[in-house]
Coordinates of C-alpha atoms (C1' of nucleotides) in Angstrom, one line a residue:
Chain A
M1 CA 102.3 142.9 131.7
K2 CA 106.1 141.5 132.4
I3 CA 108.4 139.0 130.5
D4 CA 111.3 137.2 132.1
P5 CA 114.5 138.5 130.3
D6 CA 116.0 135.2 131.3
S7 CA 113.8 132.7 129.3
T8 CA 115.3 131.4 125.8
V9 CA 112.1 132.4 124.1
D10 CA 112.5 135.4 121.9
L11 CA 111.8 138.6 123.6
S12 CA 109.4 139.9 121.0
A13 CA 107.5 136.7 121.4
Q14 CA 107.0 136.9 124.8
I15 CA 106.1 140.6 124.8
A16 CA 103.5 139.8 122.0
K17 CA 102.1 137.0 124.4
A18 CA 101.9 139.9 127.2
I19 CA 99.8 142.3 125.2
R20 CA 97.9 139.6 123.7
D21 CA 96.9 137.9 126.9
A22 CA 95.9 141.1 128.3
I23 CA 93.6 141.6 125.1
I24 CA 91.9 138.4 125.8
A25 CA 91.5 139.0 129.3
G26 CA 89.9 142.4 128.7
D27 CA 92.4 144.3 130.1
L28 CA 93.1 146.1 126.9
I29 CA 89.8 147.0 125.4
V30 CA 88.7 147.6 121.6
D31 CA 90.1 150.8 120.2
Q32 CA 92.4 151.3 123.2
R33 CA 95.8 152.9 122.3
L34 CA 98.7 151.1 123.5
P35 CA 101.7 153.0 125.1
S36 CA 104.0 154.2 122.1
E37 CA 106.8 152.1 121.1
A38 CA 109.5 153.8 123.0
E39 CA 107.3 153.5 126.1
L40 CA 106.7 150.0 125.6
A41 CA 110.4 149.5 124.9
D42 CA 110.9 151.3 128.2
H43 CA 108.3 149.5 130.2
F44 CA 109.8 146.0 129.2
D45 CA 113.2 147.2 129.3
V46 CA 114.1 146.4 125.5
S47 CA 114.9 148.1 122.6
R48 CA 112.5 149.6 120.0
P49 CA 113.3 147.4 117.3
T50 CA 112.4 144.2 119.6
V51 CA 108.9 146.1 120.6
R52 CA 108.1 146.5 117.1
E53 CA 108.8 142.8 116.1
A54 CA 106.3 142.1 119.1
L55 CA 103.5 144.7 117.6
K56 CA 103.8 143.2 113.9
R57 CA 103.3 139.9 115.5
L58 CA 100.1 141.2 117.0
A59 CA 99.3 143.2 113.7
A60 CA 99.6 139.8 111.6
Q61 CA 96.7 138.4 114.0
S62 CA 94.7 141.4 113.4
L63 CA 94.8 141.9 116.9
I64 CA 96.1 145.6 116.6
R65 CA 96.4 148.3 114.1
T66 CA 98.7 151.1 113.6
Q67 CA 98.2 154.6 112.7
R68 CA 101.2 156.9 111.8
G69 CA 101.1 160.6 112.7
A70 CA 100.9 163.1 116.1
T71 CA 98.0 161.4 117.7
G72 CA 98.8 158.0 116.1
G73 CA 100.0 154.4 117.7
A74 CA 98.9 150.9 118.2
F75 CA 95.2 150.6 118.8
V76 CA 93.6 147.6 119.9
N77 CA 91.8 146.1 116.8
R78 CA 87.9 145.1 116.8
L79 CA 88.5 141.7 115.1
R80 CA 85.8 141.7 112.4
F81 CA 84.0 138.8 110.9
E82 CA 85.7 139.7 107.6
D83 CA 89.0 139.5 108.9
A84 CA 88.3 136.5 111.0
Y85 CA 86.9 134.7 107.6
A86 CA 90.3 135.7 105.7
Q87 CA 92.4 134.1 108.2
Q88 CA 90.2 131.3 108.6
V89 CA 90.1 130.5 105.0
T90 CA 94.1 130.8 104.7
T91 CA 94.8 128.6 107.8
S92 CA 92.3 126.1 106.6
T93 CA 93.8 125.7 103.1
L94 CA 97.2 125.5 104.5
L95 CA 96.3 123.1 106.7
L96 CA 94.8 120.8 104.3
S97 CA 97.5 121.2 101.7
M98 CA 100.4 120.8 104.2
N99 CA 99.1 117.7 106.0
A100 CA 98.1 115.7 102.7
V101 CA 94.5 115.6 103.9
S102 CA 92.5 113.3 101.5
F103 CA 90.0 114.6 99.6
D104 CA 87.4 112.2 101.1
V105 CA 88.0 113.6 104.7
A106 CA 87.8 117.2 103.7
C107 CA 84.5 116.4 101.8
E108 CA 82.9 114.6 104.3
A109 CA 83.8 117.5 106.9
R110 CA 82.2 120.1 104.5
Y111 CA 79.1 118.5 103.8
A112 CA 78.6 117.4 107.3
L113 CA 78.9 120.8 108.4
E114 CA 76.8 122.4 105.6
R115 CA 74.0 120.1 105.9
A116 CA 74.1 121.2 109.6
C117 CA 72.9 125.0 108.2
A118 CA 70.3 123.4 106.0
P119 CA 67.4 123.3 108.4
L120 CA 68.1 127.1 109.4
S121 CA 68.5 128.2 105.9
A122 CA 65.3 126.6 105.0
E123 CA 63.5 128.8 107.7
R124 CA 65.3 132.1 107.4
R125 CA 66.8 132.4 103.8
T126 CA 65.8 135.8 102.2
P127 CA 64.9 136.3 98.5
D128 CA 68.6 137.9 98.2
H129 CA 70.2 134.5 98.9
L130 CA 67.9 132.7 96.8
A131 CA 68.8 135.2 93.9
T132 CA 72.5 134.8 94.5
M133 CA 71.7 130.9 94.4
R134 CA 69.8 131.2 91.1
A135 CA 72.7 133.6 89.4
E136 CA 75.3 131.2 90.3
I137 CA 73.4 128.1 88.8
H138 CA 73.0 130.4 85.6
R139 CA 76.6 131.1 85.6
Q140 CA 77.6 127.4 86.0
G141 CA 75.6 126.5 83.0
Q142 CA 77.4 129.2 80.8
P143 CA 79.4 127.2 78.1
G144 CA 83.1 128.2 78.2
L145 CA 83.4 128.7 81.7
T146 CA 86.9 127.6 82.9
D147 CA 87.3 124.8 85.4
E148 CA 88.5 127.4 88.2
A149 CA 85.3 129.8 87.4
F150 CA 83.1 126.9 88.0
C151 CA 84.7 126.1 91.3
A152 CA 84.6 129.8 92.2
S153 CA 80.8 130.0 91.5
D154 CA 80.3 126.6 93.2
V155 CA 81.9 128.4 96.5
T156 CA 79.7 131.2 96.0
F157 CA 76.6 129.2 95.8
H158 CA 77.4 127.3 98.8
R159 CA 78.2 130.1 100.7
A160 CA 74.7 131.6 99.7
L161 CA 73.2 128.5 101.3
V162 CA 75.3 128.9 104.6
D163 CA 74.7 132.6 104.8
G164 CA 70.9 132.0 104.5
A165 CA 70.9 130.4 107.8
G166 CA 71.4 134.0 109.1
N167 CA 73.9 133.2 111.8
K168 CA 77.1 135.0 111.5
V169 CA 79.0 132.6 113.6
L170 CA 78.0 129.7 111.4
S171 CA 78.9 131.7 108.6
Y172 CA 82.5 132.3 109.8
Q173 CA 83.0 128.7 111.0
L174 CA 81.8 127.3 107.4
A175 CA 84.1 129.9 105.5
G176 CA 87.2 127.7 106.2
A177 CA 85.2 124.3 105.5
V178 CA 83.8 125.6 102.2
E179 CA 86.6 127.8 100.7
A180 CA 89.6 125.4 101.5
M181 CA 88.4 122.7 99.6
Q182 CA 88.8 125.1 96.5
P183 CA 92.4 124.0 95.6
L184 CA 91.3 120.4 96.1
M185 CA 88.2 121.0 93.7
N186 CA 90.6 122.7 91.3
M187 CA 92.3 119.5 90.7
I188 CA 89.1 117.9 89.0
T189 CA 88.3 118.5 85.5
F190 CA 84.7 119.3 85.0
T191 CA 83.3 117.8 81.9
A192 CA 80.1 119.1 80.4
R193 CA 78.2 116.1 81.4
S194 CA 79.5 116.5 85.1
R195 CA 78.6 120.1 85.1
E196 CA 75.2 119.5 84.0
A197 CA 74.6 116.9 87.0
I198 CA 75.8 119.3 89.4
V199 CA 73.8 122.1 88.1
A200 CA 70.6 119.6 88.3
L201 CA 71.7 119.2 92.0
H202 CA 71.9 122.8 92.5
T203 CA 68.9 123.6 91.2
D204 CA 67.1 120.7 93.3
I205 CA 68.7 122.7 96.4
A206 CA 67.8 126.0 95.3
D207 CA 64.0 124.5 94.8
A208 CA 64.0 123.1 98.0
V209 CA 65.4 126.2 99.7
E210 CA 62.7 128.2 98.0
A211 CA 60.0 125.8 99.4
R212 CA 61.8 125.9 102.9
D213 CA 62.2 122.0 102.7
A214 CA 64.9 121.1 105.1
T215 CA 64.5 117.5 104.5
K216 CA 64.8 117.8 100.7
I217 CA 68.0 120.2 100.8
D218 CA 69.6 117.5 103.2
A219 CA 69.0 114.8 100.9
T220 CA 70.1 116.6 97.9
L221 CA 73.3 117.6 99.8
V222 CA 73.9 114.0 100.4
K223 CA 73.7 113.1 96.9
L224 CA 75.9 116.3 96.1
E225 CA 78.5 114.8 98.2
A226 CA 78.2 111.3 96.9
Y227 CA 78.8 112.5 93.5
T228 CA 81.5 114.9 94.0
R229 CA 83.5 112.1 95.6
E230 CA 82.6 109.8 92.9
L231 CA 84.3 112.4 90.5
A232 CA 87.2 113.0 92.5
H233 CA 87.6 109.3 92.8
S234 CA 87.1 108.8 88.8
V235 CA 90.0 111.7 88.5
V236 CA 92.4 109.9 90.9
T237 CA 91.7 106.4 88.8
A238 CA 92.5 108.1 85.4
R239 CA 95.7 109.6 86.6
A240 CA 96.7 106.2 88.4
Q241 CA 95.9 104.5 85.1
K242 CA 97.9 107.1 83.0
A243 CA 100.7 106.6 85.1
A244 CA 100.7 102.9 84.8
E245 CA 100.8 103.2 81.0
K246 CA 103.7 105.5 81.3
E247 CA 105.5 103.2 83.4
H248 CA 104.8 100.5 80.8
K249 CA 106.1 102.6 78.0
T250 CA 109.4 103.3 79.5
A251 CA 109.9 99.7 80.8
Chain B
M1 CA 108.7 137.8 94.6
K2 CA 108.5 141.3 94.2
I3 CA 107.5 144.2 96.5
D4 CA 106.2 147.9 95.4
P5 CA 108.6 150.4 97.3
D6 CA 106.3 153.5 96.6
S7 CA 102.9 151.8 98.2
T8 CA 102.0 153.3 100.9
V9 CA 101.6 150.1 102.7
D10 CA 104.6 148.9 105.4
L11 CA 107.5 147.2 103.6
S12 CA 107.2 144.2 106.2
A13 CA 103.5 143.9 105.4
Q14 CA 104.4 143.8 101.6
I15 CA 107.5 141.3 102.2
A16 CA 105.2 139.0 104.5
K17 CA 102.6 138.9 101.9
A18 CA 105.1 137.9 99.1
I19 CA 106.6 135.2 101.1
R20 CA 102.9 133.9 102.0
D21 CA 101.8 133.9 98.8
A22 CA 104.8 132.2 97.5
I23 CA 104.1 129.4 100.7
I24 CA 100.5 129.1 99.8
A25 CA 101.1 128.8 95.9
G26 CA 103.5 126.0 96.8
D27 CA 106.5 127.8 95.5
L28 CA 108.0 127.1 98.9
I29 CA 107.4 123.9 100.5
V30 CA 107.4 122.8 103.9
D31 CA 110.8 122.6 105.6
Q32 CA 112.3 124.3 102.9
R33 CA 114.9 127.0 104.3
L34 CA 114.2 130.6 103.4
P35 CA 117.2 132.7 102.4
S36 CA 118.9 134.3 105.5
E37 CA 117.9 137.9 106.6
A38 CA 120.6 139.5 104.8
E39 CA 120.1 138.0 101.8
L40 CA 116.3 138.5 101.8
A41 CA 117.2 142.2 102.8
D42 CA 119.3 142.3 99.7
H43 CA 116.6 140.9 97.6
F44 CA 114.0 143.1 98.4
D45 CA 116.3 145.9 98.9
V46 CA 115.3 147.0 102.2
S47 CA 117.1 146.7 105.9
R48 CA 117.5 143.7 108.1
P49 CA 115.1 145.0 110.7
T50 CA 112.3 145.4 108.1
V51 CA 112.8 141.9 106.8
R52 CA 112.9 140.5 110.4
E53 CA 109.4 142.5 111.2
A54 CA 108.2 140.5 108.0
L55 CA 109.4 137.3 109.5
K56 CA 108.0 138.0 112.5
R57 CA 104.3 138.3 111.1
L58 CA 104.8 135.1 109.4
A59 CA 106.0 133.4 112.7
A60 CA 102.7 134.7 114.2
Q61 CA 100.7 132.7 111.7
S62 CA 102.7 129.5 112.4
L63 CA 103.8 129.6 108.8
I64 CA 107.4 129.6 109.4
R65 CA 109.8 128.8 112.4
T66 CA 113.3 129.9 113.0
Q67 CA 116.5 128.4 114.2
R68 CA 119.5 129.8 115.5
G69 CA 122.9 128.8 114.8
A70 CA 125.2 128.0 112.0
T71 CA 122.7 125.9 109.8
G72 CA 119.9 128.2 111.2
G73 CA 117.4 130.1 109.4
A74 CA 113.8 130.5 108.7
F75 CA 112.1 127.5 107.6
V76 CA 108.5 126.9 106.0
N77 CA 106.6 125.2 108.8
R78 CA 104.4 122.5 108.7
L79 CA 101.0 124.0 110.1
R80 CA 100.0 121.2 112.6
F81 CA 96.5 120.8 113.4
E82 CA 97.4 121.2 117.0
D83 CA 98.4 124.9 116.2
A84 CA 95.5 125.6 114.0
Y85 CA 93.4 124.6 116.9
A86 CA 95.0 127.0 119.2
Q87 CA 94.8 129.9 116.6
Q88 CA 91.2 128.8 115.9
V89 CA 90.3 129.1 119.5
T90 CA 91.9 132.4 120.2
T91 CA 90.5 133.8 117.0
S92 CA 86.9 132.5 117.8
T93 CA 86.9 133.4 121.5
L94 CA 87.9 137.1 120.7
L95 CA 85.5 137.4 117.4
L96 CA 82.7 136.5 120.0
S97 CA 83.5 138.7 122.8
M98 CA 84.6 141.8 120.7
N99 CA 81.5 141.5 118.7
A100 CA 79.1 141.4 121.4
V101 CA 77.8 138.3 120.0
S102 CA 75.0 136.9 121.9
F103 CA 74.7 133.9 123.6
D104 CA 71.9 132.6 121.3
V105 CA 73.7 132.9 118.0
A106 CA 76.8 131.3 119.5
C107 CA 74.7 128.5 121.2
E108 CA 72.8 127.9 118.0
A109 CA 75.9 127.8 115.8
R110 CA 77.8 125.4 118.2
Y111 CA 74.7 123.0 118.7
A112 CA 74.0 123.0 115.0
L113 CA 77.5 121.9 114.0
E114 CA 78.0 119.5 116.9
R115 CA 74.7 117.7 115.7
A116 CA 76.5 117.4 112.2
C117 CA 79.1 115.4 114.0
A118 CA 76.6 113.0 115.9
P119 CA 76.0 110.5 112.8
L120 CA 79.6 110.1 112.2
S121 CA 80.4 109.8 115.8
A122 CA 77.7 107.0 116.5
E123 CA 79.3 105.0 113.7
R124 CA 83.1 105.5 114.6
R125 CA 83.5 106.2 118.1
T126 CA 86.4 104.0 119.6
P127 CA 86.1 102.7 123.5
D128 CA 88.5 105.4 124.3
H129 CA 85.9 108.4 123.3
L130 CA 83.3 106.8 125.1
A131 CA 85.6 106.4 128.2
T132 CA 86.3 110.0 128.1
M133 CA 82.8 111.0 127.9
R134 CA 82.2 108.7 130.9
A135 CA 85.1 110.0 133.0
E136 CA 84.1 113.7 132.5
I137 CA 80.3 113.1 133.2
H138 CA 81.5 111.4 136.5
R139 CA 83.6 114.5 137.1
Q140 CA 80.7 116.8 136.6
G141 CA 78.9 114.9 139.2
Q142 CA 81.2 115.7 142.0
P143 CA 80.2 118.0 144.5
G144 CA 82.5 121.0 145.4
L145 CA 83.6 121.6 141.8
T146 CA 84.0 125.3 140.7
D147 CA 81.7 126.6 137.7
E148 CA 84.6 127.0 135.7
A149 CA 85.9 123.6 136.2
F150 CA 82.4 122.3 135.3
C151 CA 82.4 124.4 132.2
A152 CA 86.0 122.9 131.1
S153 CA 84.8 119.6 131.8
D154 CA 81.7 120.3 129.7
V155 CA 84.3 121.2 127.0
T156 CA 86.1 117.9 127.1
F157 CA 82.9 115.9 127.1
H158 CA 81.9 117.8 123.9
R159 CA 85.3 117.5 122.2
A160 CA 85.3 113.8 122.7
L161 CA 81.9 113.3 121.0
V162 CA 83.1 115.3 118.1
D163 CA 86.4 113.5 117.8
G164 CA 84.5 110.5 117.7
A165 CA 83.8 111.4 114.3
G166 CA 87.2 110.2 113.6
N167 CA 87.5 113.4 111.0
K168 CA 90.3 115.7 111.9
V169 CA 89.2 118.4 109.6
L170 CA 85.9 118.2 111.4
S171 CA 87.4 118.2 114.8
Y172 CA 89.5 121.3 113.9
Q173 CA 86.6 123.0 112.5
L174 CA 84.7 122.3 115.9
A175 CA 87.6 123.6 117.9
G176 CA 86.6 127.1 117.7
A177 CA 82.7 126.8 117.9
V178 CA 83.0 124.7 121.1
E179 CA 85.6 126.2 123.2
A180 CA 84.7 129.9 122.3
M181 CA 81.6 129.4 123.7
Q182 CA 83.3 128.8 127.5
P183 CA 83.8 132.5 128.2
L184 CA 80.1 132.8 127.7
M185 CA 79.2 129.6 129.2
N186 CA 81.3 131.0 132.5
M187 CA 79.0 133.7 132.9
I188 CA 76.2 131.3 134.1
T189 CA 76.0 130.1 137.6
F190 CA 75.5 126.2 137.5
T191 CA 73.1 125.2 140.4
A192 CA 73.3 121.6 142.0
R193 CA 70.1 121.1 140.2
S194 CA 71.0 122.5 136.7
R195 CA 73.9 120.4 137.0
E196 CA 72.0 117.1 137.7
A197 CA 69.9 117.9 134.7
I198 CA 73.1 118.4 132.4
V199 CA 74.7 115.4 133.7
A200 CA 71.4 113.4 133.0
L201 CA 71.3 114.6 129.4
H202 CA 75.2 113.9 129.0
T203 CA 74.6 110.4 130.2
D204 CA 71.8 110.0 127.8
I205 CA 74.1 111.3 124.9
A206 CA 77.0 108.8 126.3
D207 CA 74.6 106.0 126.3
A208 CA 73.3 106.9 123.0
V209 CA 76.7 107.0 121.4
E210 CA 77.8 103.5 122.8
A211 CA 74.6 102.1 121.4
R212 CA 75.4 103.9 118.0
D213 CA 72.1 105.6 118.0
A214 CA 72.5 108.6 116.0
T215 CA 69.2 109.7 116.3
K216 CA 69.1 109.8 119.7
I217 CA 72.4 111.6 120.0
D218 CA 70.6 114.1 117.9
A219 CA 67.4 114.5 119.7
T220 CA 69.3 114.8 123.1
L221 CA 71.7 117.6 121.8
V222 CA 68.4 119.4 120.6
K223 CA 67.3 119.2 124.3
L224 CA 70.8 120.1 125.8
E225 CA 70.7 123.3 123.5
A226 CA 67.2 124.1 124.7
Y227 CA 68.1 123.6 128.4
T228 CA 71.3 125.8 128.0
R229 CA 69.7 128.6 126.3
E230 CA 67.1 128.4 129.0
L231 CA 69.6 128.6 131.8
A232 CA 71.4 131.4 130.0
H233 CA 68.1 133.5 129.7
S234 CA 67.3 132.8 133.4
V235 CA 70.7 134.5 134.0
V236 CA 70.1 137.7 132.1
T237 CA 66.5 138.0 133.6
A238 CA 67.9 137.6 137.2
R239 CA 70.5 140.2 136.6
A240 CA 67.9 142.6 134.9
Q241 CA 65.7 142.2 137.9
K242 CA 68.6 142.9 140.6
A243 CA 69.6 146.0 138.5
A244 CA 65.8 147.0 138.3
E245 CA 65.7 146.6 142.4
K246 CA 69.1 148.5 142.6
E247 CA 67.5 151.1 140.5
H248 CA 64.6 151.4 142.8
K249 CA 66.5 151.5 146.1
T250 CA 68.7 154.4 144.9
A251 CA 65.5 156.4 143.4
Chain C
dG1 C1' 143.6 106.6 111.9
dC2 C1' 140.3 108.2 115.5
dC3 C1' 138.2 110.9 118.9
dA4 C1' 138.0 115.1 122.1
dG5 C1' 138.2 119.4 122.7
dA6 C1' 139.1 124.2 120.8
dT7 C1' 138.0 127.1 117.0
dT8 C1' 135.7 129.1 113.3
dA9 C1' 131.9 130.6 110.9
dA10 C1' 127.3 131.8 109.9
dA11 C1' 123.2 132.5 111.1
dT12 C1' 119.3 134.6 114.3
dG13 C1' 118.7 137.6 118.6
dT14 C1' 119.3 142.3 120.4
dC15 C1' 120.8 147.0 120.7
dA16 C1' 121.7 152.2 119.9
dG17 C1' 120.9 156.1 117.4
dA18 C1' 119.6 158.6 113.6
dC19 C1' 116.6 160.1 109.9
dA20 C1' 112.3 159.9 106.9
dT21 C1' 107.4 160.3 106.7
dT22 C1' 102.9 161.2 108.5
dA23 C1' 99.0 163.6 110.5
dA24 C1' 96.9 166.2 114.1
dA25 C1' 97.4 170.1 116.8
dA26 C1' 99.1 174.7 117.8
dT27 C1' 100.2 178.8 116.1
dG28 C1' 100.3 182.8 113.5
dT29 C1' 98.0 186.0 110.0
dA30 C1' 95.1 188.1 106.6
Chain D
dT1 C1' 86.8 183.5 111.5
dA2 C1' 89.1 181.2 108.0
dC3 C1' 93.0 179.8 106.2
dA4 C1' 98.2 178.7 105.9
dT5 C1' 102.2 177.6 108.5
dT6 C1' 105.0 175.5 112.1
dT7 C1' 105.4 172.3 115.6
dT8 C1' 105.1 167.9 117.7
dA9 C1' 104.7 163.3 118.4
dA10 C1' 104.1 159.2 116.6
dT11 C1' 105.5 155.2 113.2
dG12 C1' 108.5 153.6 109.5
dT13 C1' 113.1 153.0 108.0
dC14 C1' 118.5 152.4 108.0
dT15 C1' 123.1 151.6 109.4
dG16 C1' 126.0 149.4 112.1
dA17 C1' 127.3 147.1 116.1
dC18 C1' 127.6 143.3 119.4
dA19 C1' 125.9 139.0 121.7
dT20 C1' 124.4 134.3 121.3
dT21 C1' 123.6 129.9 119.4
dT22 C1' 124.8 125.9 116.9
dA23 C1' 127.1 122.9 113.5
dA24 C1' 131.1 122.3 110.9
dT25 C1' 136.0 122.2 111.1
dC26 C1' 140.3 122.1 112.7
dT27 C1' 143.9 120.4 115.9
dG28 C1' 146.4 117.6 119.3
dG29 C1' 147.3 113.8 121.5
dC30 C1' 146.5 108.7 121.8

DNA sequence: GCCAGATTAAATGTCAGACATTAAAATGTA
DNA sequence: TACATTTTAATGTCTGACATTTAATCTGGC
């Protein structure tokens, strides 16, 4: 592991890269202890604060964890699925919001991916997945539910569908696609009628999952996507109209 | 933005979280300049190195960028698709290797997702995507290509297929699934015969994409998945046999 | 008045050394 | 042996300083 002290790049960034590369290459294995900060500072010929900045960078990516005390230090962290989920969701959410990704594009991606899980989910779903889906459908029908809670329940429902595929990698990849949509969905006002329609589609999906009918799941997801996009469009149209009216008033 | 100085959690982690939350909530918008390190230190009532550690954490997630000089400072970074790709690939790769994800599980996830792109790609692919696919097929047929180069070309081919869907979000989500497989694929030895078979399937896919035949693409991807898994299994079997022989010799 | 070069100022990048805190291991003692 | 104490080695944090970069400002000369 070496760095170039003459480079214009931050020393801490270079050190972080060197260690990260070592982890990726397998030179440092899970749970292995890194040298102490003082030793690393010595090795790279930099000060301790610089080493610390590098370690914090790695910690931010969940690549290492630190422990205080006599036998403490920095350890290569086993990247867990849950940690990766969280990062994935954060990154995806910011990506959508910062790049002004349209509702349609995000929605299309999400349903395309979700439909990919349908056949596997039909085959492998357990009673547990089914129970979660039914419970969320019930929650979604409750009056007095806020729009945000409705959206959150929607996410839980769809995650149960995805998890039903029984493939952790798939669940991880989908986490971003499904959850990152939430801020976009939250812009929609769900009327009683639209909630009813969505609950009906969700029920169809749950029924199809129970019957292990992959074709039916797929078809219903297509309907749900179309309906969701329709809803979003009506929101946009309504907003545009209001803006036009306001414009008219002030003029 | 506030932190709890009595918490057992690192101050730098708390500060990073506070700023991250502000970015996610939209309180800090893209390209906005954060207060200087000294001002942040003052605000959170900590020292400058602690603030710096927090900022490095955010920089590691591409949430901010820093600039030196008189008008420099830390700025909220527009998370670009390319940056997100890279992070996604790194995370996915480590996730698979550190959790000993089986070839079958990863492969299943990858092809399920890729098949989700097929209908869109059939509809929207441009001549460019097609040209990339053809070029990679040609490369894959060249004798003397190393296994690694073959794998790399394979990845490029499949990315062209995915990109053909013309949905950036989809491309981003797929990046991890496709590229993270590469280390696993690299364990396979591709014989001349198996390369020939793969090239034939790739050709079928390219032809189907050109003909905008979604059904055919899907069917061929299913075949390709089956063949890939078969190849991987034969490698595992061969290894097991060798190990058994060695065991026999030493015994 | 205008332009080129020198100066200044404000920010990040880096260093050195110190002290605080934590937690395990070593040690001492009943 | 069991328990309390001390030691020790690590991370966490602070202070203060200097180095470096870069844009803005000032200054002379034309």
